[in-house]
PDB file of C-alpha atoms in Angstrom:
ATOM      1  CA  MET F   1    -102.548 110.840 196.966  1.00  0.00           C
ATOM      2  CA  ARG F   2    -100.819 107.468 197.268  1.00  0.00           C
ATOM      3  CA  LEU F   3     -97.080 107.379 196.596  1.00  0.00           C
ATOM      4  CA  ASP F   4     -97.308 104.729 193.865  1.00  0.00           C
ATOM      5  CA  LYS F   5    -100.034 106.662 192.042  1.00  0.00           C
ATOM      6  CA  PHE F   6     -98.088 109.939 192.256  1.00  0.00           C
ATOM      7  CA  LEU F   7     -94.994 108.290 190.768  1.00  0.00           C
ATOM      8  CA  LYS F   8     -97.048 106.940 187.854  1.00  0.00           C
ATOM      9  CA  VAL F   9     -99.066 110.117 187.164  1.00  0.00           C
ATOM     10  CA  SER F  10     -95.949 112.308 187.390  1.00  0.00           C
ATOM     11  CA  ARG F  11     -94.066 109.801 185.199  1.00  0.00           C
ATOM     12  CA  LEU F  12     -91.118 109.628 187.597  1.00  0.00           C
ATOM     13  CA  ILE F  13     -91.711 105.870 187.268  1.00  0.00           C
ATOM     14  CA  LYS F  14     -93.688 104.802 184.200  1.00  0.00           C
ATOM     15  CA  ARG F  15     -95.826 102.004 185.674  1.00  0.00           C
ATOM     16  CA  ARG F  16     -97.688 101.892 188.972  1.00  0.00           C
ATOM     17  CA  THR F  17     -96.788  98.218 189.525  1.00  0.00           C
ATOM     18  CA  VAL F  18     -93.086  99.063 189.143  1.00  0.00           C
ATOM     19  CA  ALA F  19     -93.482 102.011 191.547  1.00  0.00           C
ATOM     20  CA  LYS F  20     -95.152  99.666 194.034  1.00  0.00           C
ATOM     21  CA  GLU F  21     -92.322  97.106 193.773  1.00  0.00           C
ATOM     22  CA  VAL F  22     -89.623  99.771 194.231  1.00  0.00           C
ATOM     23  CA  ALA F  23     -91.406 101.139 197.330  1.00  0.00           C
ATOM     24  CA  GLU F  24     -91.886  97.648 198.796  1.00  0.00           C
ATOM     25  CA  LYS F  25     -88.131  97.066 198.519  1.00  0.00           C
ATOM     26  CA  GLY F  26     -87.506 100.167 200.681  1.00  0.00           C
ATOM     27  CA  ARG F  27     -85.921 102.190 197.877  1.00  0.00           C
ATOM     28  CA  ILE F  28     -88.121 105.279 198.272  1.00  0.00           C
ATOM     29  CA  ALA F  29     -87.980 107.748 201.152  1.00  0.00           C
ATOM     30  CA  ILE F  30     -90.315 110.657 201.828  1.00  0.00           C
ATOM     31  CA  ASN F  31     -88.731 113.419 203.917  1.00  0.00           C
ATOM     32  CA  GLY F  32     -86.043 110.971 205.068  1.00  0.00           C
ATOM     33  CA  VAL F  33     -88.453 108.188 206.104  1.00  0.00           C
ATOM     34  CA  VAL F  34     -88.702 104.945 204.095  1.00  0.00           C
ATOM     35  CA  ALA F  35     -92.150 104.872 202.474  1.00  0.00           C
ATOM     36  CA  LYS F  36     -94.604 102.151 201.495  1.00  0.00           C
ATOM     37  CA  PRO F  37     -96.644 102.260 198.238  1.00  0.00           C
ATOM     38  CA  GLY F  38     -99.776 103.435 200.085  1.00  0.00           C
ATOM     39  CA  THR F  39     -98.069 106.287 201.948  1.00  0.00           C
ATOM     40  CA  ASN F  40     -99.823 109.595 201.327  1.00  0.00           C
ATOM     41  CA  VAL F  41     -97.755 112.317 199.686  1.00  0.00           C
ATOM     42  CA  LYS F  42     -98.443 116.039 199.810  1.00  0.00           C
ATOM     43  CA  VAL F  43     -97.124 119.200 198.189  1.00  0.00           C
ATOM     44  CA  GLY F  44     -93.710 120.099 199.586  1.00  0.00           C
ATOM     45  CA  ASP F  45     -92.638 116.513 200.342  1.00  0.00           C
ATOM     46  CA  GLU F  46     -89.138 115.507 199.268  1.00  0.00           C
ATOM     47  CA  LEU F  47     -88.766 112.100 197.612  1.00  0.00           C
ATOM     48  CA  VAL F  48     -85.513 110.156 197.349  1.00  0.00           C
ATOM     49  CA  ILE F  49     -85.850 107.322 194.828  1.00  0.00           C
ATOM     50  CA  ARG F  50     -83.122 104.717 194.333  1.00  0.00           C
ATOM     51  CA  PHE F  51     -84.134 103.190 191.014  1.00  0.00           C
ATOM     52  CA  GLY F  52     -81.840 101.323 188.679  1.00  0.00           C
ATOM     53  CA  PRO F  53     -78.396 102.898 188.356  1.00  0.00           C
ATOM     54  CA  LYS F  54     -79.336 106.279 189.864  1.00  0.00           C
ATOM     55  CA  THR F  55     -80.733 108.064 192.885  1.00  0.00           C
ATOM     56  CA  VAL F  56     -83.162 110.891 192.190  1.00  0.00           C
ATOM     57  CA  THR F  57     -84.204 113.503 194.745  1.00  0.00           C
ATOM     58  CA  ALA F  58     -87.363 115.402 193.828  1.00  0.00           C
ATOM     59  CA  LYS F  59     -89.689 117.876 195.549  1.00  0.00           C
ATOM     60  CA  ILE F  60     -93.453 117.583 194.981  1.00  0.00           C
ATOM     61  CA  ASP F  61     -94.859 120.837 193.588  1.00  0.00           C
ATOM     62  CA  ARG F  62     -98.373 119.775 192.583  1.00  0.00           C
ATOM     63  CA  LEU F  63    -100.774 116.843 192.936  1.00  0.00           C
ATOM     64  CA  GLU F  64    -103.116 115.888 190.102  1.00  0.00           C
ATOM     65  CA  GLU F  65    -105.251 112.784 189.607  1.00  0.00           C
ATOM     66  CA  ASN F  66    -104.483 112.739 185.879  1.00  0.00           C
ATOM     67  CA  ALA F  67    -101.828 114.651 183.989  1.00  0.00           C
ATOM     68  CA  ARG F  68    -100.920 114.901 180.343  1.00  0.00           C
ATOM     69  CA  LYS F  69     -97.356 114.058 179.422  1.00  0.00           C
ATOM     70  CA  GLU F  70     -96.469 117.756 179.051  1.00  0.00           C
ATOM     71  CA  ALA F  71     -97.964 118.674 182.458  1.00  0.00           C
ATOM     72  CA  ALA F  72     -96.511 115.693 184.336  1.00  0.00           C
ATOM     73  CA  ALA F  73     -93.044 117.256 184.627  1.00  0.00           C
ATOM     74  CA  GLU F  74     -94.608 120.295 186.340  1.00  0.00           C
ATOM     75  CA  MET F  75     -95.743 118.126 189.262  1.00  0.00           C
ATOM     76  CA  TYR F  76     -92.217 117.950 190.702  1.00  0.00           C
ATOM     77  CA  THR F  77     -88.810 119.620 190.730  1.00  0.00           C
ATOM     78  CA  ILE F  78     -85.645 117.527 190.459  1.00  0.00           C
ATOM     79  CA  ILE F  79     -83.270 118.567 193.243  1.00  0.00           C
ATOM     80  CA  SER F  80     -80.480 116.133 192.393  1.00  0.00           C
ATOM     81  CA  GLU F  81     -79.780 113.105 190.248  1.00  0.00           C
ATOM     82  CA  VAL F  82     -76.785 110.939 191.186  1.00  0.00           C
ATOM     83  CA  ARG F  83     -75.499 107.949 189.261  1.00  0.00           C
ATOM     84  CA  ASN F  84     -74.725 104.964 191.512  1.00  0.00           C
ATOM     85  CA  ASN F  85     -71.565 102.993 190.819  1.00  0.00           C
ATOM     86  CA  GLU F  86     -72.498  99.960 192.872  1.00  0.00           C
ATOM     87  CA  GLU F  87     -74.862  97.256 191.650  1.00  0.00           C
ATOM     88  CA  ASN F  88     -77.552  95.996 194.040  1.00  0.00           C
TER      89      ASN F  88
END
């Protein structure tokens, strides 16, 4: 599954266009490597997302093409969430 689609379906980022923009700016890394919107993700990958005032690290637990709001949170596990003090 594409990174931008996973972020939208899992609701880590609400809109696919926003997920695409964030990835194009180099603010998302998969397993320590900066990722593009079309990068394929798989179960077990670790995402680091620098979005707005925080950095979120999450592990992918499940991939689904469509997920209800209640099931979306089960697609990943938040490892850490750090608030950034600096403005970009």
